Short mmCIF file of N, CA and C in Angstrom, two decimals:
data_model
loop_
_atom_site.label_atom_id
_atom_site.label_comp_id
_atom_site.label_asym_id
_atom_site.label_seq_id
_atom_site.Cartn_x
_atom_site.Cartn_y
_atom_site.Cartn_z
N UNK A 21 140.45 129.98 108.48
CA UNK A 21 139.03 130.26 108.71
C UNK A 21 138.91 131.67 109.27
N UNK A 22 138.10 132.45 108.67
CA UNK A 22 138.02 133.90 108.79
C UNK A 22 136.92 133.96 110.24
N UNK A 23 137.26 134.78 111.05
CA UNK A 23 136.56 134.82 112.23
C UNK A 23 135.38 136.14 112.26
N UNK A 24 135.72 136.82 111.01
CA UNK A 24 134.82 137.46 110.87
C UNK A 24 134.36 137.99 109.21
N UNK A 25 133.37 138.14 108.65
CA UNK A 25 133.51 138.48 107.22
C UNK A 25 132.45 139.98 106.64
N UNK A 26 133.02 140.33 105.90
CA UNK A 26 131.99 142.01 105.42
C UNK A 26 131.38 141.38 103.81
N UNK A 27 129.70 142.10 104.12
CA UNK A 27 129.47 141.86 103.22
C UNK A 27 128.90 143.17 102.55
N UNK A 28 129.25 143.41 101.51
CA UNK A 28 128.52 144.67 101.54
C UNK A 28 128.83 145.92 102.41
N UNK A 29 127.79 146.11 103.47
CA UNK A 29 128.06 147.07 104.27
C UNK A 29 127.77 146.39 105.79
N UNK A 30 127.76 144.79 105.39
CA UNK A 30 127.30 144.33 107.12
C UNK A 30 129.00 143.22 107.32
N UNK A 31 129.01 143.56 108.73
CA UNK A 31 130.10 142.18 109.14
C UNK A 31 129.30 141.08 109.85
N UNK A 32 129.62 140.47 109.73
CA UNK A 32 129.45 138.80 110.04
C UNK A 32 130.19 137.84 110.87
N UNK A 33 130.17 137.62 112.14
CA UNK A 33 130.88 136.89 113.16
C UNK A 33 130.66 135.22 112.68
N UNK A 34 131.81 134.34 112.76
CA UNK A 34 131.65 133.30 112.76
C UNK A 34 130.72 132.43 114.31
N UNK A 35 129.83 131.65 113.70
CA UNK A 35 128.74 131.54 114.30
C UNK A 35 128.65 129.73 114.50
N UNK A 36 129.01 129.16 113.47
CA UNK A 36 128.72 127.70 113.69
C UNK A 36 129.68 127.72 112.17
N UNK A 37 130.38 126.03 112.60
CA UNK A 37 131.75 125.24 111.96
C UNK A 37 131.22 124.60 111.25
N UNK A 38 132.02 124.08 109.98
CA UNK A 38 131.75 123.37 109.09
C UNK A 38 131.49 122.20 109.95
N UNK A 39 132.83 121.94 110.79
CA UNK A 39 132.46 120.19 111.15
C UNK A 39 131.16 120.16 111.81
N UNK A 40 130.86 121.16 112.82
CA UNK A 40 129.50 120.86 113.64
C UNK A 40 127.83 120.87 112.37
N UNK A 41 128.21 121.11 111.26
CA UNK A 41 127.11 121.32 110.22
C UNK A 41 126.88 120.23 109.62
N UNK A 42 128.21 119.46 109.01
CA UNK A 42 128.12 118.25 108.34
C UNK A 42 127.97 117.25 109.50
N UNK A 43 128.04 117.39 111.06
CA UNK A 43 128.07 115.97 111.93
C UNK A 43 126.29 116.14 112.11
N UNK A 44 125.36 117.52 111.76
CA UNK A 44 124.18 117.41 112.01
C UNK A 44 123.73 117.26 110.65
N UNK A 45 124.14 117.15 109.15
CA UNK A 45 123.54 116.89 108.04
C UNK A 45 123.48 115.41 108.15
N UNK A 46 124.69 114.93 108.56
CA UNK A 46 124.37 113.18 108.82
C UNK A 46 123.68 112.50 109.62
N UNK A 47 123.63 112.95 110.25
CA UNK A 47 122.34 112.69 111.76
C UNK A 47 121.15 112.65 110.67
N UNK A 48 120.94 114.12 109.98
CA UNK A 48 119.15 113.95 109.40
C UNK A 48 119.16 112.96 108.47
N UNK A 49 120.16 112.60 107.72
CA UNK A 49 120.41 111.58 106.71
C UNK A 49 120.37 110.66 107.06
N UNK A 50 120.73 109.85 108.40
CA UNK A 50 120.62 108.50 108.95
C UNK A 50 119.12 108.52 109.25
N UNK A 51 118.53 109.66 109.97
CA UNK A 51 117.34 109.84 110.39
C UNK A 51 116.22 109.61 109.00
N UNK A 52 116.29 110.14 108.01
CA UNK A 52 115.05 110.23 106.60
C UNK A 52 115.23 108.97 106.11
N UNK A 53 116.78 108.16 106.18
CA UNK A 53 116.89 106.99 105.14
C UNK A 53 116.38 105.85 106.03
N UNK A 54 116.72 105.84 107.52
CA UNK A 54 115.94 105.00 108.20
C UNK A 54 113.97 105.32 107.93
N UNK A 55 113.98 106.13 107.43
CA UNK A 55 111.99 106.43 107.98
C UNK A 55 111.65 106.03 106.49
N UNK A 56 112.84 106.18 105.33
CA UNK A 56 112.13 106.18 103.99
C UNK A 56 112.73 105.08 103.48
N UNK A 57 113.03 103.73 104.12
CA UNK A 57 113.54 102.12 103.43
C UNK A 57 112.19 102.15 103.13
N UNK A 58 112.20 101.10 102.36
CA UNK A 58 111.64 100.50 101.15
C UNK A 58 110.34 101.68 100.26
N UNK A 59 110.74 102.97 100.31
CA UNK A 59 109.64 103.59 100.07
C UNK A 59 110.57 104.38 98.57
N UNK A 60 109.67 104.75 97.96
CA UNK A 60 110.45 105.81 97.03
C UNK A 60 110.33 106.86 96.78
N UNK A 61 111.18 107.66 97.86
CA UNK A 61 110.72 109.46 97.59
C UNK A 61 111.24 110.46 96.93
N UNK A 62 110.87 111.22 96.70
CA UNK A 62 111.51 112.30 95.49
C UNK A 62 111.96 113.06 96.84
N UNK A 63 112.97 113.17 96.11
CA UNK A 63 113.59 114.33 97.32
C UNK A 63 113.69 116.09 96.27
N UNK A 64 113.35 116.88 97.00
CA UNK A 64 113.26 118.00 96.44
C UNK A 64 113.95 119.28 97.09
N UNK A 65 115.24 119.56 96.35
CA UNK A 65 116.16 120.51 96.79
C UNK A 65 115.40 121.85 96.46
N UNK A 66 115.32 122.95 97.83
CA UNK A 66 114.77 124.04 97.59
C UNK A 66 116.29 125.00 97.39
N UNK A 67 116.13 125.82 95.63
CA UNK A 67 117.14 126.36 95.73
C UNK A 67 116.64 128.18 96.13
N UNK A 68 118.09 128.64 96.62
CA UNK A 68 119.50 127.88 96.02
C UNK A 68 119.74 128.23 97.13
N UNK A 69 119.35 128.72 98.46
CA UNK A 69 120.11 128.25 99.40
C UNK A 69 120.44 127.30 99.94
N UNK A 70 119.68 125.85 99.43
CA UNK A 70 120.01 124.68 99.87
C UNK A 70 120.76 123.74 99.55
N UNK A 71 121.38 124.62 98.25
CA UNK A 71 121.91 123.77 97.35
C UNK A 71 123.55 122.87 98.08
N UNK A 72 123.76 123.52 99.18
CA UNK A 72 125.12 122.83 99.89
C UNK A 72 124.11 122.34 101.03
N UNK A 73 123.98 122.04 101.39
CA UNK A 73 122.79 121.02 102.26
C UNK A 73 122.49 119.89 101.41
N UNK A 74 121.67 120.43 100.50
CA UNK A 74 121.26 119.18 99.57
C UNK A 74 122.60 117.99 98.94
N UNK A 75 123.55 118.84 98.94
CA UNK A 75 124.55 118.21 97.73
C UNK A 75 125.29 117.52 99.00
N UNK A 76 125.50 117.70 100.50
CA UNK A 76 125.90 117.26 101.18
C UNK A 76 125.08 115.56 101.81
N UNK A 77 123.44 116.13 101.96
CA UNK A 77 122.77 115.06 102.17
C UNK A 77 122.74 113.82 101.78
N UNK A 78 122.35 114.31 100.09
CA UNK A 78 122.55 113.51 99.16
C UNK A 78 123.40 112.60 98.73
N UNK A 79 124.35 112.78 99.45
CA UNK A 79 125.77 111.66 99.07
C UNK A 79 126.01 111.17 100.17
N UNK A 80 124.76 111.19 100.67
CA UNK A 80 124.64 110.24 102.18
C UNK A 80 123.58 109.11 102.09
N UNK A 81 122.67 109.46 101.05
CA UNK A 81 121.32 108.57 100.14
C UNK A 81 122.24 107.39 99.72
N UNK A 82 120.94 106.51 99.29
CA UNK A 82 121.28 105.82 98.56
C UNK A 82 121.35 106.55 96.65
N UNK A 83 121.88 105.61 95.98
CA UNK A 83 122.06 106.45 94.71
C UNK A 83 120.72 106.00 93.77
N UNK A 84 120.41 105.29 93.77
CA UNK A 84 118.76 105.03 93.49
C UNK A 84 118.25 106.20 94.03
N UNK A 85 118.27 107.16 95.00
CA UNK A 85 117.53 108.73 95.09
C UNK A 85 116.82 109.55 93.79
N UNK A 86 116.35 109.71 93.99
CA UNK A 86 115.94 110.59 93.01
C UNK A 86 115.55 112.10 93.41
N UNK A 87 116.70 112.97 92.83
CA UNK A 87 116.38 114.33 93.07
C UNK A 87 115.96 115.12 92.16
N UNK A 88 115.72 116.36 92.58
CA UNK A 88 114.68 117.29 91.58
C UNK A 88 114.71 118.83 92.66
N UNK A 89 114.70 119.98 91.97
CA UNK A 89 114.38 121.16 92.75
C UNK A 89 113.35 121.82 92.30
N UNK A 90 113.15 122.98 93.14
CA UNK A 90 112.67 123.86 93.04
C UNK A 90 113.31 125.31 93.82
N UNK A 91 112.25 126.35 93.21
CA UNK A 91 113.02 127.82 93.77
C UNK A 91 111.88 128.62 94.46
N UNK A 92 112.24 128.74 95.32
CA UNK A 92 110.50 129.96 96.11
C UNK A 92 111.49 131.03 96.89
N UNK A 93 110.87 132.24 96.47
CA UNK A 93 111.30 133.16 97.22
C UNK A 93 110.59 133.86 97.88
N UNK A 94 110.95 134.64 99.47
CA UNK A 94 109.88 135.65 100.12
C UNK A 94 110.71 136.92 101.00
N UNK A 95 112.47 136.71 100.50
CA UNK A 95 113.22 137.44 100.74
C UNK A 95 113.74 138.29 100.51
N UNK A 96 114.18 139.65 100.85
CA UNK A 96 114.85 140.66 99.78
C UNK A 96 115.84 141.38 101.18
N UNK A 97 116.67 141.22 101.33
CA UNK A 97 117.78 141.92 101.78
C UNK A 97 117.83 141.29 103.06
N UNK A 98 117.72 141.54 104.58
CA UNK A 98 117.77 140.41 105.25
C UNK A 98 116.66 140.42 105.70
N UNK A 99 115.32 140.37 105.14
CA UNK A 99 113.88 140.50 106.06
C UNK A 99 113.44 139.96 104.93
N UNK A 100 112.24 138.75 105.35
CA UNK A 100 111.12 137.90 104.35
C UNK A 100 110.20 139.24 104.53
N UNK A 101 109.09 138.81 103.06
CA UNK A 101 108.68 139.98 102.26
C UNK A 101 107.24 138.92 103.08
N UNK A 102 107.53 137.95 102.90
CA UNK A 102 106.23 137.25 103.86
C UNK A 102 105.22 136.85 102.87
N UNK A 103 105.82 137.26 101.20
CA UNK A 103 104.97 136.76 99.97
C UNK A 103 105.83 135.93 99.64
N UNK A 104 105.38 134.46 98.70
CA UNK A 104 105.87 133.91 98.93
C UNK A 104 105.54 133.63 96.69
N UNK A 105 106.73 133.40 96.36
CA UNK A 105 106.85 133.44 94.87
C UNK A 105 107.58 132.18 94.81
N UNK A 106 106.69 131.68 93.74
CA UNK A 106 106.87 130.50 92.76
C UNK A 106 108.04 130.75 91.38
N UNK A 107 109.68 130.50 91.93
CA UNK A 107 110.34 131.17 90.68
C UNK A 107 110.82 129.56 89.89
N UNK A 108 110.55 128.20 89.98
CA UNK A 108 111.21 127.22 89.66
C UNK A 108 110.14 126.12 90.32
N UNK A 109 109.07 125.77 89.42
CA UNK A 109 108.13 124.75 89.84
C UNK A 109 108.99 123.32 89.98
N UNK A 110 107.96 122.37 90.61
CA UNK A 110 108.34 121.25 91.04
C UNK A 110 107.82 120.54 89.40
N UNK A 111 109.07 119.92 88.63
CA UNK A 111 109.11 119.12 87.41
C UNK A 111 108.26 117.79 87.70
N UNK A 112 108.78 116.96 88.40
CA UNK A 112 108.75 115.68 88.63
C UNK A 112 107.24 115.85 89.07
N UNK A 113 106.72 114.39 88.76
CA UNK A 113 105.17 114.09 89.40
C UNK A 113 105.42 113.92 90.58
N UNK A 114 104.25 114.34 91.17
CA UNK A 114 104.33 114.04 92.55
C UNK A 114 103.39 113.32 93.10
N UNK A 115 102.40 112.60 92.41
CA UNK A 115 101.39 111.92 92.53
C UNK A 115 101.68 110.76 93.42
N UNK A 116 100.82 110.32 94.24
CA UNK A 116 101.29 108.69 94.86
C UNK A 116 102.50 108.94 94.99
N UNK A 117 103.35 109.39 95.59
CA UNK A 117 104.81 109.64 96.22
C UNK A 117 104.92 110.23 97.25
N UNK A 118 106.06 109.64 98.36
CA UNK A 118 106.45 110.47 99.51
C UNK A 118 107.45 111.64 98.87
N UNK A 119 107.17 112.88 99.39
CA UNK A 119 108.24 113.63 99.38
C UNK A 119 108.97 114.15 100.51
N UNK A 120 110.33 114.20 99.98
CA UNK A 120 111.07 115.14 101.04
C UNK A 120 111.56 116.39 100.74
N UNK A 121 110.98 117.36 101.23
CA UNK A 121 111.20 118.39 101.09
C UNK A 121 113.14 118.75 101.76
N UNK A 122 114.13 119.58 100.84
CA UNK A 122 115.68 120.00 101.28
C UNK A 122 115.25 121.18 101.38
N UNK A 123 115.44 122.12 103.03
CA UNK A 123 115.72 123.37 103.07
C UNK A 123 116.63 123.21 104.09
N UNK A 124 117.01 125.05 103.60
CA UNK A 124 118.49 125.12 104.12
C UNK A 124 117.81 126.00 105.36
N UNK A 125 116.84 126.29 105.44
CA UNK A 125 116.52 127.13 106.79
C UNK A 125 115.19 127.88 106.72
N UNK A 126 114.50 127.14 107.82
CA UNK A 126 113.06 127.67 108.09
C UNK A 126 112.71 128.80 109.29
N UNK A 127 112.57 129.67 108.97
CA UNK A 127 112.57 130.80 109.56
C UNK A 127 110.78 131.20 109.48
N UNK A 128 110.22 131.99 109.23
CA UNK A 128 108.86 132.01 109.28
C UNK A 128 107.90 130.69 109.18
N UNK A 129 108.36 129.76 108.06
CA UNK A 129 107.96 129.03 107.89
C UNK A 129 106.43 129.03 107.10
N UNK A 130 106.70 130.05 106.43
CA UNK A 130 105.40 130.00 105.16
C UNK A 130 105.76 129.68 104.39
N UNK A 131 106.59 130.02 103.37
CA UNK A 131 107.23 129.80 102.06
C UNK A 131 106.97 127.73 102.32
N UNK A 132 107.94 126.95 103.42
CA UNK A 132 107.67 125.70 103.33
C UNK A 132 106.41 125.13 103.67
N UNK A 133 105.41 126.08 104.45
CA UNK A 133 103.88 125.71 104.69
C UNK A 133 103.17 126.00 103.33
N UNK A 134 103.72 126.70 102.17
CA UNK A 134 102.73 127.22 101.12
C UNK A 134 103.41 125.79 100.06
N UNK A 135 104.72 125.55 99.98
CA UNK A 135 105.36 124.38 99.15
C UNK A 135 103.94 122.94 99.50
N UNK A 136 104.19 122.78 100.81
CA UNK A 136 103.53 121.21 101.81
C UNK A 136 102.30 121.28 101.22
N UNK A 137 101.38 122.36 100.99
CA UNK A 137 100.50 122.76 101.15
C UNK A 137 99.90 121.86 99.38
N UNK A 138 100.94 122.70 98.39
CA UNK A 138 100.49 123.04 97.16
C UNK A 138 101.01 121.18 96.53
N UNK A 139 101.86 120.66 97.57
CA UNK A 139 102.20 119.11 96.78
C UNK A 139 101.22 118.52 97.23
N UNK A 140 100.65 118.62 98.71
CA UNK A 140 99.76 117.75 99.25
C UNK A 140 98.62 117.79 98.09
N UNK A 141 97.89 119.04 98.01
CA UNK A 141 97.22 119.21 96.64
C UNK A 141 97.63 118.31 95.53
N UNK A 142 98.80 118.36 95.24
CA UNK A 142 99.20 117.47 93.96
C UNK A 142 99.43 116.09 93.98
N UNK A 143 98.68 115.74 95.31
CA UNK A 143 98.87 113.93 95.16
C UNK A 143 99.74 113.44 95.81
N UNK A 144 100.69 114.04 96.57
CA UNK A 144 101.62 113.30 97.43
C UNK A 144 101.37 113.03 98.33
N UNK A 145 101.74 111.36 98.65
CA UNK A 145 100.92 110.66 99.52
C UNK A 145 101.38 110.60 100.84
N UNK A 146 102.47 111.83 101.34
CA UNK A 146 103.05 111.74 102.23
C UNK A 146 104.32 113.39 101.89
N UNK A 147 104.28 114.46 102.69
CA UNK A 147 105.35 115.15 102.64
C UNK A 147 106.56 115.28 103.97
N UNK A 148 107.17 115.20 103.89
CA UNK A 148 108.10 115.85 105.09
C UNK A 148 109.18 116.87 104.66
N UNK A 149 109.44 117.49 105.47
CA UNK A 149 110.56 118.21 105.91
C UNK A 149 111.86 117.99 106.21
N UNK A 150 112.67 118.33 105.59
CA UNK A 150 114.08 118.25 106.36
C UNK A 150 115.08 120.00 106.16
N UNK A 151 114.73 120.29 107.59
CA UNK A 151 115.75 121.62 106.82
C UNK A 151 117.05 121.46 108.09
N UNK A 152 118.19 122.19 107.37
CA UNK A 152 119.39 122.57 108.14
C UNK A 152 119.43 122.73 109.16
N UNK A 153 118.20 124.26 109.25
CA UNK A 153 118.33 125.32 110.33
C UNK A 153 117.09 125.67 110.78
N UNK A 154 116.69 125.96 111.80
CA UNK A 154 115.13 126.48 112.12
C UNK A 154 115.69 127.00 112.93
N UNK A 155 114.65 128.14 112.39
CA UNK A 155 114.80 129.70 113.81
C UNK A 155 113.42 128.94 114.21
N UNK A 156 113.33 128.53 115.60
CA UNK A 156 111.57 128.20 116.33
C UNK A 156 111.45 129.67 116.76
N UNK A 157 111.87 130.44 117.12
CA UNK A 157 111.85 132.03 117.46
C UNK A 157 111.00 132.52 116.78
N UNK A 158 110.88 132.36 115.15
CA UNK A 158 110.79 133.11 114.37
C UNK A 158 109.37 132.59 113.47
N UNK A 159 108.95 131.81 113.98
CA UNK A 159 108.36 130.91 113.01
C UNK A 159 106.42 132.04 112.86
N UNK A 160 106.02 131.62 112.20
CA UNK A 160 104.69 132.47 111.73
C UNK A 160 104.08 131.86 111.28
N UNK A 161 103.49 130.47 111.76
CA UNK A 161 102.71 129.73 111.27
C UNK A 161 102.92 128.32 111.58
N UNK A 162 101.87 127.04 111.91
CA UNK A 162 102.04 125.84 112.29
C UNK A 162 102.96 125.06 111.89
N UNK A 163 104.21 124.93 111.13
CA UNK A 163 104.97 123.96 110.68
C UNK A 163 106.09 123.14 111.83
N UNK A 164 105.90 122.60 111.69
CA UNK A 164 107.27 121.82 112.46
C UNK A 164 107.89 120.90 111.43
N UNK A 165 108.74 120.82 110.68
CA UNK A 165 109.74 120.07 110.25
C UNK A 165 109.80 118.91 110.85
N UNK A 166 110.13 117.51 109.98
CA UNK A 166 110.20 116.50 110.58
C UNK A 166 111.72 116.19 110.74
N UNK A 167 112.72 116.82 110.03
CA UNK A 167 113.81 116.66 110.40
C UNK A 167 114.79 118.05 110.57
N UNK A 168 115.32 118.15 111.33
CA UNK A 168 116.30 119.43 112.06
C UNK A 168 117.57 119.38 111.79
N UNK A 169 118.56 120.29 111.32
CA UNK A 169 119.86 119.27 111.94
C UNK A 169 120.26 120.51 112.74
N UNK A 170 119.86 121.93 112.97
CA UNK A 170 120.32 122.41 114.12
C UNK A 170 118.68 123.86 114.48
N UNK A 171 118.91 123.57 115.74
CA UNK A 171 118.07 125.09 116.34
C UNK A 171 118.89 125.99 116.37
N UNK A 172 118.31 127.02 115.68
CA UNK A 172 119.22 128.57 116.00
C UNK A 172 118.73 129.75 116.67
N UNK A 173 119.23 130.50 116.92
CA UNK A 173 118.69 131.94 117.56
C UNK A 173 118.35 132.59 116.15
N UNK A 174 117.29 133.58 116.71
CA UNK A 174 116.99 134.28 115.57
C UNK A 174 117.51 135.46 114.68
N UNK A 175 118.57 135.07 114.21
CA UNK A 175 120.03 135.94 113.91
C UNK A 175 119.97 135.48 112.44
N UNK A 176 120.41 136.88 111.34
CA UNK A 176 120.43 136.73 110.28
C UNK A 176 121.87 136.28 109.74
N UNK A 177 121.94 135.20 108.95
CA UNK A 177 123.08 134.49 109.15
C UNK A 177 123.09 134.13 107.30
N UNK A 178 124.96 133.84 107.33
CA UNK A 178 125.40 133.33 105.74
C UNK A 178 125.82 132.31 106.06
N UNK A 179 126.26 132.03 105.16
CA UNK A 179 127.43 130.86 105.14
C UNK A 179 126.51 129.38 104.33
N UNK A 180 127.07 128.39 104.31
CA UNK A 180 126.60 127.31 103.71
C UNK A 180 125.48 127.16 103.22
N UNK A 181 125.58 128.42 102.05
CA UNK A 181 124.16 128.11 101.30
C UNK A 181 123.56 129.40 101.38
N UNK A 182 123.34 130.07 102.32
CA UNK A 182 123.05 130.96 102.98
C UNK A 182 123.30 132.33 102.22
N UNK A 183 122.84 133.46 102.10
CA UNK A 183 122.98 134.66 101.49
C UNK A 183 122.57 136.03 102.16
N UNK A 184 123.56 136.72 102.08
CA UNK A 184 122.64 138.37 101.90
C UNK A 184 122.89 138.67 100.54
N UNK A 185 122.23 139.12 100.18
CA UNK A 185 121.38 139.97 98.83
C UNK A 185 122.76 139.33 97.62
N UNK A 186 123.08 138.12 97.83
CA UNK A 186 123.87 136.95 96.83
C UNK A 186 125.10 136.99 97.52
N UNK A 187 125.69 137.08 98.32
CA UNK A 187 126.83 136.97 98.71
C UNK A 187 127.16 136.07 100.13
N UNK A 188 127.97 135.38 99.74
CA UNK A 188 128.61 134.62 101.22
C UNK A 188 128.13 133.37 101.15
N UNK A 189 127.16 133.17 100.05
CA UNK A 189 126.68 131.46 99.73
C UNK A 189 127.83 130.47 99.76
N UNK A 190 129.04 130.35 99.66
CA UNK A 190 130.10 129.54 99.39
C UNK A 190 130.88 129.78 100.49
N UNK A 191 130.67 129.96 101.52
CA UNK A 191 131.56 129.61 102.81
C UNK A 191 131.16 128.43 103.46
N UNK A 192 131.96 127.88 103.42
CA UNK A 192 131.50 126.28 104.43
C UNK A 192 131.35 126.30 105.95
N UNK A 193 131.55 127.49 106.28
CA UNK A 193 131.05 128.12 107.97
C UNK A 193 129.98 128.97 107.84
N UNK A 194 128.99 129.17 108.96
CA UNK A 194 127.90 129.91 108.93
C UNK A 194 128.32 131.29 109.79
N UNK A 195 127.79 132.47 109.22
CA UNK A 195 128.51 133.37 110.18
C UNK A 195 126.85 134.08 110.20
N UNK A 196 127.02 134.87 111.58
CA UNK A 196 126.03 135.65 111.90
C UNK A 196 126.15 137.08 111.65
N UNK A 197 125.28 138.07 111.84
CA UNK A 197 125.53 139.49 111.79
C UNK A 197 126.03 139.76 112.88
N UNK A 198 126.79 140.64 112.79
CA UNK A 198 126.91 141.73 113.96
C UNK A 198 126.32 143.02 113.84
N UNK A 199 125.48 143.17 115.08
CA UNK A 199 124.64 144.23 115.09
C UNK A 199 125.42 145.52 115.28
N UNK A 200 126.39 145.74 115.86
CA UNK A 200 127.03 147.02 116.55
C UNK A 200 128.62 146.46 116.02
N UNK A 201 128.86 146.72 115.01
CA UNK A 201 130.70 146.63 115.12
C UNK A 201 131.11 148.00 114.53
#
């Protein structure tokens, strides 16, 4: 396990462990499957940083789940653009259905207030949240997530899922920047 990683032109301190990531992906997974028995929700992976979150969650579901993604972006290098783009609509109906929203990390929290916003519109009779990571530091608008699996400082961070400008998505540790190395 690399204790530190370069990306580009930034280094990256190891910040949080695989094991401490997957012991809080199962926590939210005991937590959504207890709140969503006998109900049937579409669960909706926001890619692609969530896509190791999601694929982790998910094989914590039951297999009757039914998944489906989507893609929204409002990022470009390590700062949200704070616009929030529709690149991969939601397929599945969403009518008369609970959804659960998969993110890998809510940080402003528009991009998932503009998603909640635009299903509630579309008939879903119930949305929630489940993301990885929340910066509360950082947030820019009313959302609270109904499920957490960790609070972070407001530090621009890779690893599990996670990216600068495409790189470092496939580390199973989360590493942070270093500001001064």
């Amino acid at each position: 396990m690399d204790k530190k990683i370069k990306l580009y032109d930034k280094t990256f301190e190891l910040y949080i462990r695989e094991a401490d990531i997957v012991e809080a992906i199962s926590r939210v997974a005991a937590e959504i499957r207890r709140d969503m028995e006998g109900k049937n929700p579409l669960f909706v992976g926001i890619l692609t940083g969530a896509y190791m979150f999601v694929a982790e969650l998910m094989s914590r579901m039951p297999p009757t789940s039914e998944l489906t993604f989507a893609a929204y972006s409002s990022y470009h290098g390590t700062k949200s653009a704070g616009i929030v783009q529709e690149l991969l609509p939601i397929r599945s109906d969403v009518r008369d259905r609970p959804i659960v929203l998969l993110e890998d990390i809510v940080d402003t929290g528009l991009t998932m207030q503009y998603v909640t916003r635009r299903l509630r519109e579309g008939g879903a009779v119930d949305v929630r949240l489940a993301t990885m990571l929340l910066k509360p530091g950082s947030l820019k608008c009313n959302l609270k997530p109904d499920y957490v699996g960790m609070e972070i400082d407001n530090d621009f961070i890779v690893g599990f899922g996670l990216d600068y400008d495409g790189l470092g998505r496939n580390s199973r540790n989360i590493y942070r920047i270093v500001e001064n190395d």
